[in-house]
């Protein structure tokens, strides 16, 4: 298994540009999430999905859109990039969200985004 | 979700046991304690979790107090590669959202 993969690894955008961060997992996990991590900070939840066609907002959803058309993929779209969105973005997946062993989240390697 | 309190940073000599504490005084009966770590710039990595009993795996041991208000992650023989930020997280059976990460403890293993 490749686990959780993210592309691109690095990206530089200009203010106002849009782009999509890709995330895929091959573990047949129902639950997928996007986090952002600013320098010296913990991870903050942006959006998550509990299955194909179902998404919900996390702690910091503004400026981001998500959709989940397949179990494997969970792209994150930046609609109009702003310097405040400069961060490292991590995608994660898990078997469940209900606590216990199935709640273990597997993380991708991250996408480092800079918005000028 | 119950919140956790961890020291901001700790040092540990290489080869010694690293004991990382976590307070979770408002934990409820059906909530698990999870530990993750994040090595510089990488995605967080699952270490171990527990409910009531102490747990051990190939990476670490988790000691949970009888009242479940605190726990300790033990890395029995710390190496330089264990230098990372360690996150203690509480999450439960009634939860329907992904894990919430705090700022964690930055562990520095010193040669």
PDB file of N, CA, C and O in Angstrom, chain A residues 15-94:
ATOM      1  N   UNK A  15      -1.070  35.900  -4.857  1.00  0.00           N
ATOM      2  CA  UNK A  15      -2.358  36.255  -4.258  1.00  0.00           C
ATOM      3  C   UNK A  15      -3.442  36.288  -5.329  1.00  0.00           C
ATOM      4  O   UNK A  15      -3.247  36.880  -6.404  1.00  0.00           O
ATOM      5  N   UNK A  16      -4.555  35.638  -5.022  1.00  0.00           N
ATOM      6  CA  UNK A  16      -5.682  35.625  -5.938  1.00  0.00           C
ATOM      7  C   UNK A  16      -5.746  34.400  -6.843  1.00  0.00           C
ATOM      8  O   UNK A  16      -6.809  34.122  -7.420  1.00  0.00           O
ATOM      9  N   UNK A  17      -4.656  33.677  -6.956  1.00  0.00           N
ATOM     10  CA  UNK A  17      -4.675  32.475  -7.778  1.00  0.00           C
ATOM     11  C   UNK A  17      -5.449  31.369  -7.062  1.00  0.00           C
ATOM     12  O   UNK A  17      -5.571  31.355  -5.834  1.00  0.00           O
ATOM     13  N   UNK A  18      -5.933  30.424  -7.856  1.00  0.00           N
ATOM     14  CA  UNK A  18      -6.607  29.260  -7.280  1.00  0.00           C
ATOM     15  C   UNK A  18      -5.801  28.016  -7.613  1.00  0.00           C
ATOM     16  O   UNK A  18      -5.016  28.011  -8.566  1.00  0.00           O
ATOM     17  N   UNK A  19      -5.983  26.993  -6.795  1.00  0.00           N
ATOM     18  CA  UNK A  19      -5.328  25.726  -7.078  1.00  0.00           C
ATOM     19  C   UNK A  19      -5.989  24.616  -6.269  1.00  0.00           C
ATOM     20  O   UNK A  19      -6.764  24.891  -5.336  1.00  0.00           O
ATOM     21  N   UNK A  20      -5.678  23.385  -6.644  1.00  0.00           N
ATOM     22  CA  UNK A  20      -6.202  22.223  -5.943  1.00  0.00           C
ATOM     23  C   UNK A  20      -5.060  21.384  -5.412  1.00  0.00           C
ATOM     24  O   UNK A  20      -4.138  21.038  -6.159  1.00  0.00           O
ATOM     25  N   UNK A  21      -5.106  21.081  -4.125  1.00  0.00           N
ATOM     26  CA  UNK A  21      -4.172  20.146  -3.514  1.00  0.00           C
ATOM     27  C   UNK A  21      -4.800  18.756  -3.569  1.00  0.00           C
ATOM     28  O   UNK A  21      -5.946  18.571  -3.153  1.00  0.00           O
ATOM     29  N   UNK A  22      -4.022  17.814  -4.069  1.00  0.00           N
ATOM     30  CA  UNK A  22      -4.554  16.466  -4.240  1.00  0.00           C
ATOM     31  C   UNK A  22      -4.193  15.578  -3.059  1.00  0.00           C
ATOM     32  O   UNK A  22      -3.107  15.693  -2.485  1.00  0.00           O
ATOM     33  N   UNK A  23      -5.120  14.701  -2.717  1.00  0.00           N
ATOM     34  CA  UNK A  23      -4.892  13.703  -1.666  1.00  0.00           C
ATOM     35  C   UNK A  23      -5.566  12.405  -2.084  1.00  0.00           C
ATOM     36  O   UNK A  23      -6.735  12.424  -2.508  1.00  0.00           O
ATOM     37  N   UNK A  24      -4.849  11.316  -1.949  1.00  0.00           N
ATOM     38  CA  UNK A  24      -5.408  10.006  -2.272  1.00  0.00           C
ATOM     39  C   UNK A  24      -4.942   8.985  -1.246  1.00  0.00           C
ATOM     40  O   UNK A  24      -3.841   9.091  -0.714  1.00  0.00           O
ATOM     41  N   UNK A  25      -5.821   7.992  -0.983  1.00  0.00           N
ATOM     42  CA  UNK A  25      -5.433   6.903  -0.086  1.00  0.00           C
ATOM     43  C   UNK A  25      -5.911   5.585  -0.681  1.00  0.00           C
ATOM     44  O   UNK A  25      -6.955   5.531  -1.338  1.00  0.00           O
ATOM     45  N   UNK A  26      -5.139   4.539  -0.424  1.00  0.00           N
ATOM     46  CA  UNK A  26      -5.449   3.224  -0.994  1.00  0.00           C
ATOM     47  C   UNK A  26      -5.762   2.205   0.088  1.00  0.00           C
ATOM     48  O   UNK A  26      -5.568   0.996  -0.105  1.00  0.00           O
ATOM     49  N   UNK A  27      -6.224   2.669   1.229  1.00  0.00           N
ATOM     50  CA  UNK A  27      -6.516   1.778   2.357  1.00  0.00           C
ATOM     51  C   UNK A  27      -8.009   1.548   2.539  1.00  0.00           C
ATOM     52  O   UNK A  27      -8.438   0.960   3.528  1.00  0.00           O
ATOM     53  N   UNK A  28      -8.804   2.046   1.593  1.00  0.00           N
ATOM     54  CA  UNK A  28     -10.258   1.902   1.645  1.00  0.00           C
ATOM     55  C   UNK A  28     -10.858   2.530   2.907  1.00  0.00           C
ATOM     56  O   UNK A  28     -11.843   2.022   3.456  1.00  0.00           O
ATOM     57  N   UNK A  29     -10.235   3.622   3.348  1.00  0.00           N
ATOM     58  CA  UNK A  29     -10.747   4.317   4.528  1.00  0.00           C
ATOM     59  C   UNK A  29     -11.928   5.196   4.156  1.00  0.00           C
ATOM     60  O   UNK A  29     -11.916   5.887   3.141  1.00  0.00           O
ATOM     61  N   UNK A  30     -12.945   5.182   5.015  1.00  0.00           N
ATOM     62  CA  UNK A  30     -14.101   6.030   4.776  1.00  0.00           C
ATOM     63  C   UNK A  30     -13.819   7.496   5.133  1.00  0.00           C
ATOM     64  O   UNK A  30     -14.394   8.398   4.557  1.00  0.00           O
ATOM     65  N   UNK A  31     -12.976   7.708   6.131  1.00  0.00           N
ATOM     66  CA  UNK A  31     -12.819   9.044   6.695  1.00  0.00           C
ATOM     67  C   UNK A  31     -11.528   9.676   6.218  1.00  0.00           C
ATOM     68  O   UNK A  31     -10.458   9.086   6.303  1.00  0.00           O
ATOM     69  N   UNK A  32     -11.641  10.913   5.721  1.00  0.00           N
ATOM     70  CA  UNK A  32     -10.479  11.663   5.271  1.00  0.00           C
ATOM     71  C   UNK A  32     -10.585  13.094   5.775  1.00  0.00           C
ATOM     72  O   UNK A  32     -11.687  13.617   5.957  1.00  0.00           O
ATOM     73  N   UNK A  33      -9.414  13.707   5.997  1.00  0.00           N
ATOM     74  CA  UNK A  33      -9.379  15.036   6.617  1.00  0.00           C
ATOM     75  C   UNK A  33      -8.270  15.868   6.009  1.00  0.00           C
ATOM     76  O   UNK A  33      -7.281  15.313   5.512  1.00  0.00           O
ATOM     77  N   UNK A  34      -8.429  17.162   6.093  1.00  0.00           N
ATOM     78  CA  UNK A  34      -7.374  18.109   5.740  1.00  0.00           C
ATOM     79  C   UNK A  34      -7.053  18.972   6.959  1.00  0.00           C
ATOM     80  O   UNK A  34      -7.956  19.513   7.609  1.00  0.00           O
ATOM     81  N   UNK A  35      -5.743  19.088   7.241  1.00  0.00           N
ATOM     82  CA  UNK A  35      -5.249  19.948   8.304  1.00  0.00           C
ATOM     83  C   UNK A  35      -4.266  20.940   7.705  1.00  0.00           C
ATOM     84  O   UNK A  35      -3.626  20.653   6.702  1.00  0.00           O
ATOM     85  N   UNK A  36      -4.115  22.062   8.369  1.00  0.00           N
ATOM     86  CA  UNK A  36      -3.025  22.965   8.050  1.00  0.00           C
ATOM     87  C   UNK A  36      -2.170  23.164   9.293  1.00  0.00           C
ATOM     88  O   UNK A  36      -2.662  23.077  10.438  1.00  0.00           O
ATOM     89  N   UNK A  37      -0.891  23.405   9.057  1.00  0.00           N
ATOM     90  CA  UNK A  37       0.033  23.611  10.162  1.00  0.00           C
ATOM     91  C   UNK A  37       0.898  24.817   9.858  1.00  0.00           C
ATOM     92  O   UNK A  37       1.700  24.796   8.922  1.00  0.00           O
ATOM     93  N   UNK A  38       0.741  25.854  10.642  1.00  0.00           N
ATOM     94  CA  UNK A  38       1.543  27.055  10.507  1.00  0.00           C
ATOM     95  C   UNK A  38       2.816  26.903  11.340  1.00  0.00           C
ATOM     96  O   UNK A  38       2.852  26.108  12.284  1.00  0.00           O
ATOM     97  N   UNK A  39       3.862  27.650  11.009  1.00  0.00           N
ATOM     98  CA  UNK A  39       5.152  27.484  11.698  1.00  0.00           C
ATOM     99  C   UNK A  39       5.018  27.534  13.214  1.00  0.00           C
ATOM    100  O   UNK A  39       4.429  28.457  13.768  1.00  0.00           O
ATOM    101  N   UNK A  40       5.568  26.516  13.879  1.00  0.00           N
ATOM    102  CA  UNK A  40       5.573  26.482  15.333  1.00  0.00           C
ATOM    103  C   UNK A  40       4.230  26.191  15.966  1.00  0.00           C
ATOM    104  O   UNK A  40       4.092  26.300  17.195  1.00  0.00           O
ATOM    105  N   UNK A  41       3.256  25.827  15.156  1.00  0.00           N
ATOM    106  CA  UNK A  41       1.909  25.604  15.671  1.00  0.00           C
ATOM    107  C   UNK A  41       1.502  24.143  15.509  1.00  0.00           C
ATOM    108  O   UNK A  41       2.129  23.380  14.777  1.00  0.00           O
ATOM    109  N   UNK A  42       0.419  23.797  16.191  1.00  0.00           N
ATOM    110  CA  UNK A  42      -0.162  22.478  16.000  1.00  0.00           C
ATOM    111  C   UNK A  42      -0.986  22.417  14.727  1.00  0.00           C
ATOM    112  O   UNK A  42      -1.048  23.373  13.956  1.00  0.00           O
ATOM    113  N   UNK A  43      -1.612  21.288  14.521  1.00  0.00           N
ATOM    114  CA  UNK A  43      -2.442  21.106  13.323  1.00  0.00           C
ATOM    115  C   UNK A  43      -3.858  21.614  13.576  1.00  0.00           C
ATOM    116  O   UNK A  43      -4.423  21.375  14.645  1.00  0.00           O
ATOM    117  N   UNK A  44      -4.408  22.272  12.588  1.00  0.00           N
ATOM    118  CA  UNK A  44      -5.786  22.748  12.682  1.00  0.00           C
ATOM    119  C   UNK A  44      -6.608  22.116  11.551  1.00  0.00           C
ATOM    120  O   UNK A  44      -6.193  22.110  10.403  1.00  0.00           O
ATOM    121  N   UNK A  45      -7.786  21.656  11.904  1.00  0.00           N
ATOM    122  CA  UNK A  45      -8.634  20.933  10.969  1.00  0.00           C
ATOM    123  C   UNK A  45      -9.348  21.907  10.044  1.00  0.00           C
ATOM    124  O   UNK A  45      -9.987  22.861  10.492  1.00  0.00           O
ATOM    125  N   UNK A  46      -9.270  21.665   8.733  1.00  0.00           N
ATOM    126  CA  UNK A  46      -9.908  22.541   7.744  1.00  0.00           C
ATOM    127  C   UNK A  46     -11.277  21.968   7.347  1.00  0.00           C
ATOM    128  O   UNK A  46     -12.310  22.603   7.532  1.00  0.00           O
ATOM    129  N   UNK A  47     -11.263  20.793   6.746  1.00  0.00           N
ATOM    130  CA  UNK A  47     -12.480  20.089   6.335  1.00  0.00           C
ATOM    131  C   UNK A  47     -12.253  18.605   6.537  1.00  0.00           C
ATOM    132  O   UNK A  47     -11.114  18.142   6.572  1.00  0.00           O
ATOM    133  N   UNK A  48     -13.336  17.872   6.613  1.00  0.00           N
ATOM    134  CA  UNK A  48     -13.212  16.431   6.670  1.00  0.00           C
ATOM    135  C   UNK A  48     -14.398  15.788   5.960  1.00  0.00           C
ATOM    136  O   UNK A  48     -15.385  16.456   5.644  1.00  0.00           O
ATOM    137  N   UNK A  49     -14.262  14.491   5.717  1.00  0.00           N
ATOM    138  CA  UNK A  49     -15.303  13.751   5.013  1.00  0.00           C
ATOM    139  C   UNK A  49     -15.513  12.404   5.689  1.00  0.00           C
ATOM    140  O   UNK A  49     -14.543  11.733   6.055  1.00  0.00           O
ATOM    141  N   UNK A  50     -16.757  12.019   5.853  1.00  0.00           N
ATOM    142  CA  UNK A  50     -17.074  10.734   6.483  1.00  0.00           C
ATOM    143  C   UNK A  50     -17.473   9.698   5.451  1.00  0.00           C
ATOM    144  O   UNK A  50     -17.939   8.617   5.800  1.00  0.00           O
ATOM    145  N   UNK A  51     -17.302  10.026   4.196  1.00  0.00           N
ATOM    146  CA  UNK A  51     -17.599   9.076   3.130  1.00  0.00           C
ATOM    147  C   UNK A  51     -17.826   9.812   1.826  1.00  0.00           C
ATOM    148  O   UNK A  51     -17.960  11.046   1.808  1.00  0.00           O
ATOM    149  N   UNK A  52     -17.861   9.057   0.743  1.00  0.00           N
ATOM    150  CA  UNK A  52     -18.073   9.670  -0.571  1.00  0.00           C
ATOM    151  C   UNK A  52     -19.359  10.484  -0.568  1.00  0.00           C
ATOM    152  O   UNK A  52     -20.410  10.018  -0.120  1.00  0.00           O
ATOM    153  N   UNK A  53     -19.254  11.719  -1.019  1.00  0.00           N
ATOM    154  CA  UNK A  53     -20.399  12.609  -1.107  1.00  0.00           C
ATOM    155  C   UNK A  53     -20.743  13.363   0.154  1.00  0.00           C
ATOM    156  O   UNK A  53     -21.661  14.189   0.163  1.00  0.00           O
ATOM    157  N   UNK A  54     -19.980  13.129   1.243  1.00  0.00           N
ATOM    158  CA  UNK A  54     -20.304  13.758   2.525  1.00  0.00           C
ATOM    159  C   UNK A  54     -19.072  14.487   3.059  1.00  0.00           C
ATOM    160  O   UNK A  54     -18.032  13.860   3.282  1.00  0.00           O
ATOM    161  N   UNK A  55     -19.203  15.793   3.250  1.00  0.00           N
ATOM    162  CA  UNK A  55     -18.102  16.568   3.819  1.00  0.00           C
ATOM    163  C   UNK A  55     -18.636  17.488   4.909  1.00  0.00           C
ATOM    164  O   UNK A  55     -19.843  17.770   4.967  1.00  0.00           O
ATOM    165  N   UNK A  56     -17.720  17.963   5.739  1.00  0.00           N
ATOM    166  CA  UNK A  56     -18.125  18.871   6.809  1.00  0.00           C
ATOM    167  C   UNK A  56     -16.960  19.797   7.125  1.00  0.00           C
ATOM    168  O   UNK A  56     -15.797  19.499   6.796  1.00  0.00           O
ATOM    169  N   UNK A  57     -17.268  20.919   7.756  1.00  0.00           N
ATOM    170  CA  UNK A  57     -16.254  21.913   8.071  1.00  0.00           C
ATOM    171  C   UNK A  57     -15.556  21.592   9.381  1.00  0.00           C
ATOM    172  O   UNK A  57     -16.145  21.068  10.312  1.00  0.00           O
ATOM    173  N   UNK A  58     -14.281  21.967   9.421  1.00  0.00           N
ATOM    174  CA  UNK A  58     -13.520  21.863  10.652  1.00  0.00           C
ATOM    175  C   UNK A  58     -13.375  23.214  11.317  1.00  0.00           C
ATOM    176  O   UNK A  58     -14.263  24.063  11.226  1.00  0.00           O
ATOM    177  N   UNK A  59     -12.240  23.427  11.936  1.00  0.00           N
ATOM    178  CA  UNK A  59     -11.989  24.640  12.719  1.00  0.00           C
ATOM    179  C   UNK A  59     -11.732  25.869  11.847  1.00  0.00           C
ATOM    180  O   UNK A  59     -12.134  26.979  12.182  1.00  0.00           O
ATOM    181  N   UNK A  60     -11.073  25.682  10.705  1.00  0.00           N
ATOM    182  CA  UNK A  60     -10.656  26.820   9.864  1.00  0.00           C
ATOM    183  C   UNK A  60     -11.037  26.592   8.407  1.00  0.00           C
ATOM    184  O   UNK A  60     -10.176  26.472   7.528  1.00  0.00           O
ATOM    185  N   UNK A  61     -12.322  26.560   8.052  1.00  0.00           N
ATOM    186  CA  UNK A  61     -12.734  26.200   6.690  1.00  0.00           C
ATOM    187  C   UNK A  61     -12.732  27.341   5.678  1.00  0.00           C
ATOM    188  O   UNK A  61     -12.773  27.084   4.462  1.00  0.00           O
ATOM    189  N   UNK A  62     -12.692  28.599   6.152  1.00  0.00           N
ATOM    190  CA  UNK A  62     -12.872  29.716   5.227  1.00  0.00           C
ATOM    191  C   UNK A  62     -11.745  29.798   4.208  1.00  0.00           C
ATOM    192  O   UNK A  62     -10.570  29.731   4.536  1.00  0.00           O
ATOM    193  N   UNK A  63     -12.138  29.965   2.946  1.00  0.00           N
ATOM    194  CA  UNK A  63     -11.176  30.076   1.852  1.00  0.00           C
ATOM    195  C   UNK A  63     -10.852  28.754   1.187  1.00  0.00           C
ATOM    196  O   UNK A  63     -10.051  28.727   0.243  1.00  0.00           O
ATOM    197  N   UNK A  64     -11.472  27.684   1.674  1.00  0.00           N
ATOM    198  CA  UNK A  64     -11.200  26.343   1.144  1.00  0.00           C
ATOM    199  C   UNK A  64     -12.515  25.641   0.785  1.00  0.00           C
ATOM    200  O   UNK A  64     -13.505  25.786   1.486  1.00  0.00           O
ATOM    201  N   UNK A  65     -12.451  24.856  -0.301  1.00  0.00           N
ATOM    202  CA  UNK A  65     -13.568  23.993  -0.672  1.00  0.00           C
ATOM    203  C   UNK A  65     -13.084  22.557  -0.800  1.00  0.00           C
ATOM    204  O   UNK A  65     -11.939  22.319  -1.190  1.00  0.00           O
ATOM    205  N   UNK A  66     -13.978  21.628  -0.500  1.00  0.00           N
ATOM    206  CA  UNK A  66     -13.656  20.217  -0.685  1.00  0.00           C
ATOM    207  C   UNK A  66     -14.843  19.515  -1.312  1.00  0.00           C
ATOM    208  O   UNK A  66     -15.978  19.995  -1.265  1.00  0.00           O
ATOM    209  N   UNK A  67     -14.564  18.377  -1.901  1.00  0.00           N
ATOM    210  CA  UNK A  67     -15.600  17.470  -2.387  1.00  0.00           C
ATOM    211  C   UNK A  67     -15.056  16.061  -2.286  1.00  0.00           C
ATOM    212  O   UNK A  67     -13.836  15.851  -2.235  1.00  0.00           O
ATOM    213  N   UNK A  68     -15.917  15.083  -2.251  1.00  0.00           N
ATOM    214  CA  UNK A  68     -15.483  13.680  -2.128  1.00  0.00           C
ATOM    215  C   UNK A  68     -16.345  12.848  -3.062  1.00  0.00           C
ATOM    216  O   UNK A  68     -17.404  12.359  -2.685  1.00  0.00           O
ATOM    217  N   UNK A  69     -15.860  12.710  -4.279  1.00  0.00           N
ATOM    218  CA  UNK A  69     -16.630  11.952  -5.260  1.00  0.00           C
ATOM    219  C   UNK A  69     -16.293  10.464  -5.220  1.00  0.00           C
ATOM    220  O   UNK A  69     -17.100   9.631  -5.663  1.00  0.00           O
ATOM    221  N   UNK A  70     -15.116  10.106  -4.707  1.00  0.00           N
ATOM    222  CA  UNK A  70     -14.732   8.700  -4.580  1.00  0.00           C
ATOM    223  C   UNK A  70     -14.193   8.458  -3.176  1.00  0.00           C
ATOM    224  O   UNK A  70     -13.807   9.392  -2.482  1.00  0.00           O
ATOM    225  N   UNK A  71     -14.130   7.201  -2.779  1.00  0.00           N
ATOM    226  CA  UNK A  71     -13.556   6.866  -1.477  1.00  0.00           C
ATOM    227  C   UNK A  71     -12.078   7.219  -1.410  1.00  0.00           C
ATOM    228  O   UNK A  71     -11.566   7.629  -0.382  1.00  0.00           O
ATOM    229  N   UNK A  72     -11.401   7.090  -2.548  1.00  0.00           N
ATOM    230  CA  UNK A  72      -9.939   7.217  -2.551  1.00  0.00           C
ATOM    231  C   UNK A  72      -9.443   8.655  -2.512  1.00  0.00           C
ATOM    232  O   UNK A  72      -8.369   8.934  -2.005  1.00  0.00           O
ATOM    233  N   UNK A  73     -10.180   9.598  -3.090  1.00  0.00           N
ATOM    234  CA  UNK A  73      -9.655  10.945  -3.315  1.00  0.00           C
ATOM    235  C   UNK A  73     -10.390  12.007  -2.516  1.00  0.00           C
ATOM    236  O   UNK A  73     -11.616  11.962  -2.384  1.00  0.00           O
ATOM    237  N   UNK A  74      -9.633  12.992  -2.047  1.00  0.00           N
ATOM    238  CA  UNK A  74     -10.232  14.083  -1.265  1.00  0.00           C
ATOM    239  C   UNK A  74      -9.444  15.366  -1.549  1.00  0.00           C
ATOM    240  O   UNK A  74      -8.593  15.781  -0.779  1.00  0.00           O
ATOM    241  N   UNK A  75      -9.724  16.021  -2.673  1.00  0.00           N
ATOM    242  CA  UNK A  75      -8.978  17.229  -3.034  1.00  0.00           C
ATOM    243  C   UNK A  75      -9.409  18.449  -2.221  1.00  0.00           C
ATOM    244  O   UNK A  75     -10.576  18.573  -1.831  1.00  0.00           O
ATOM    245  N   UNK A  76      -8.454  19.328  -1.999  1.00  0.00           N
ATOM    246  CA  UNK A  76      -8.694  20.585  -1.287  1.00  0.00           C
ATOM    247  C   UNK A  76      -8.458  21.733  -2.255  1.00  0.00           C
ATOM    248  O   UNK A  76      -7.379  21.854  -2.823  1.00  0.00           O
ATOM    249  N   UNK A  77      -9.471  22.570  -2.422  1.00  0.00           N
ATOM    250  CA  UNK A  77      -9.366  23.687  -3.368  1.00  0.00           C
ATOM    251  C   UNK A  77      -9.233  25.005  -2.644  1.00  0.00           C
ATOM    252  O   UNK A  77     -10.017  25.303  -1.732  1.00  0.00           O
ATOM    253  N   UNK A  78      -8.224  25.764  -3.066  1.00  0.00           N
ATOM    254  CA  UNK A  78      -8.088  27.145  -2.613  1.00  0.00           C
ATOM    255  C   UNK A  78      -8.716  28.023  -3.682  1.00  0.00           C
ATOM    256  O   UNK A  78      -8.299  28.004  -4.841  1.00  0.00           O
ATOM    257  N   UNK A  79      -9.704  28.788  -3.300  1.00  0.00           N
ATOM    258  CA  UNK A  79     -10.502  29.516  -4.280  1.00  0.00           C
ATOM    259  C   UNK A  79      -9.796  30.769  -4.769  1.00  0.00           C
ATOM    260  O   UNK A  79      -9.775  31.066  -5.962  1.00  0.00           O
ATOM    261  N   UNK A  80      -9.213  31.526  -3.864  1.00  0.00           N
ATOM    262  CA  UNK A  80      -8.490  32.753  -4.184  1.00  0.00           C
ATOM    263  C   UNK A  80      -7.413  32.901  -3.116  1.00  0.00           C
ATOM    264  O   UNK A  80      -7.671  33.379  -2.017  1.00  0.00           O
ATOM    265  N   UNK A  81      -6.209  32.442  -3.452  1.00  0.00           N
ATOM    266  CA  UNK A  81      -5.162  32.313  -2.442  1.00  0.00           C
ATOM    267  C   UNK A  81      -4.810  33.658  -1.805  1.00  0.00           C
ATOM    268  O   UNK A  81      -4.764  34.709  -2.483  1.00  0.00           O
ATOM    269  N   UNK A  82      -4.540  33.605  -0.504  1.00  0.00           N
ATOM    270  CA  UNK A  82      -4.128  34.776   0.263  1.00  0.00           C
ATOM    271  C   UNK A  82      -2.856  34.439   1.039  1.00  0.00           C
ATOM    272  O   UNK A  82      -2.637  33.266   1.375  1.00  0.00           O
ATOM    273  N   UNK A  83      -2.021  35.439   1.323  1.00  0.00           N
ATOM    274  CA  UNK A  83      -0.790  35.162   2.088  1.00  0.00           C
ATOM    275  C   UNK A  83      -1.054  34.447   3.411  1.00  0.00           C
ATOM    276  O   UNK A  83      -0.206  33.669   3.864  1.00  0.00           O
ATOM    277  N   UNK A  84      -2.221  34.655   4.012  1.00  0.00           N
ATOM    278  CA  UNK A  84      -2.547  33.987   5.275  1.00  0.00           C
ATOM    279  C   UNK A  84      -2.725  32.479   5.109  1.00  0.00           C
ATOM    280  O   UNK A  84      -2.776  31.750   6.103  1.00  0.00           O
ATOM    281  N   UNK A  85      -2.802  32.020   3.868  1.00  0.00           N
ATOM    282  CA  UNK A  85      -2.924  30.592   3.619  1.00  0.00           C
ATOM    283  C   UNK A  85      -1.573  29.911   3.401  1.00  0.00           C
ATOM    284  O   UNK A  85      -1.521  28.703   3.127  1.00  0.00           O
ATOM    285  N   UNK A  86      -0.503  30.663   3.537  1.00  0.00           N
ATOM    286  CA  UNK A  86       0.823  30.075   3.517  1.00  0.00           C
ATOM    287  C   UNK A  86       0.950  29.132   4.703  1.00  0.00           C
ATOM    288  O   UNK A  86       0.784  29.544   5.859  1.00  0.00           O
ATOM    289  N   UNK A  87       1.208  27.861   4.420  1.00  0.00           N
ATOM    290  CA  UNK A  87       1.188  26.857   5.470  1.00  0.00           C
ATOM    291  C   UNK A  87       1.643  25.518   4.891  1.00  0.00           C
ATOM    292  O   UNK A  87       1.893  25.394   3.694  1.00  0.00           O
ATOM    293  N   UNK A  88       1.725  24.534   5.761  1.00  0.00           N
ATOM    294  CA  UNK A  88       1.914  23.151   5.325  1.00  0.00           C
ATOM    295  C   UNK A  88       0.575  22.443   5.493  1.00  0.00           C
ATOM    296  O   UNK A  88      -0.047  22.518   6.556  1.00  0.00           O
ATOM    297  N   UNK A  89       0.148  21.771   4.441  1.00  0.00           N
ATOM    298  CA  UNK A  89      -1.161  21.122   4.439  1.00  0.00           C
ATOM    299  C   UNK A  89      -0.971  19.611   4.498  1.00  0.00           C
ATOM    300  O   UNK A  89      -0.240  19.034   3.694  1.00  0.00           O
ATOM    301  N   UNK A  90      -1.654  19.007   5.451  1.00  0.00           N
ATOM    302  CA  UNK A  90      -1.596  17.559   5.615  1.00  0.00           C
ATOM    303  C   UNK A  90      -2.969  16.954   5.390  1.00  0.00           C
ATOM    304  O   UNK A  90      -3.972  17.450   5.907  1.00  0.00           O
ATOM    305  N   UNK A  91      -2.978  15.872   4.656  1.00  0.00           N
ATOM    306  CA  UNK A  91      -4.178  15.077   4.467  1.00  0.00           C
ATOM    307  C   UNK A  91      -4.052  13.823   5.327  1.00  0.00           C
ATOM    308  O   UNK A  91      -2.944  13.304   5.522  1.00  0.00           O
ATOM    309  N   UNK A  92      -5.161  13.354   5.845  1.00  0.00           N
ATOM    310  CA  UNK A  92      -5.147  12.154   6.696  1.00  0.00           C
ATOM    311  C   UNK A  92      -6.357  11.294   6.397  1.00  0.00           C
ATOM    312  O   UNK A  92      -7.386  11.796   5.922  1.00  0.00           O
ATOM    313  N   UNK A  93      -6.249  10.012   6.676  1.00  0.00           N
ATOM    314  CA  UNK A  93      -7.399   9.121   6.527  1.00  0.00           C
ATOM    315  C   UNK A  93      -7.450   8.164   7.703  1.00  0.00           C
ATOM    316  O   UNK A  93      -6.431   7.903   8.361  1.00  0.00           O
ATOM    317  N   UNK A  94      -8.641   7.653   7.967  1.00  0.00           N
ATOM    318  CA  UNK A  94      -8.811   6.670   9.040  1.00  0.00           C
ATOM    319  C   UNK A  94      -9.981   5.762   8.717  1.00  0.00           C
ATOM    320  O   UNK A  94     -10.855   6.103   7.913  1.00  0.00           O
TER     321      UNK A  94
END
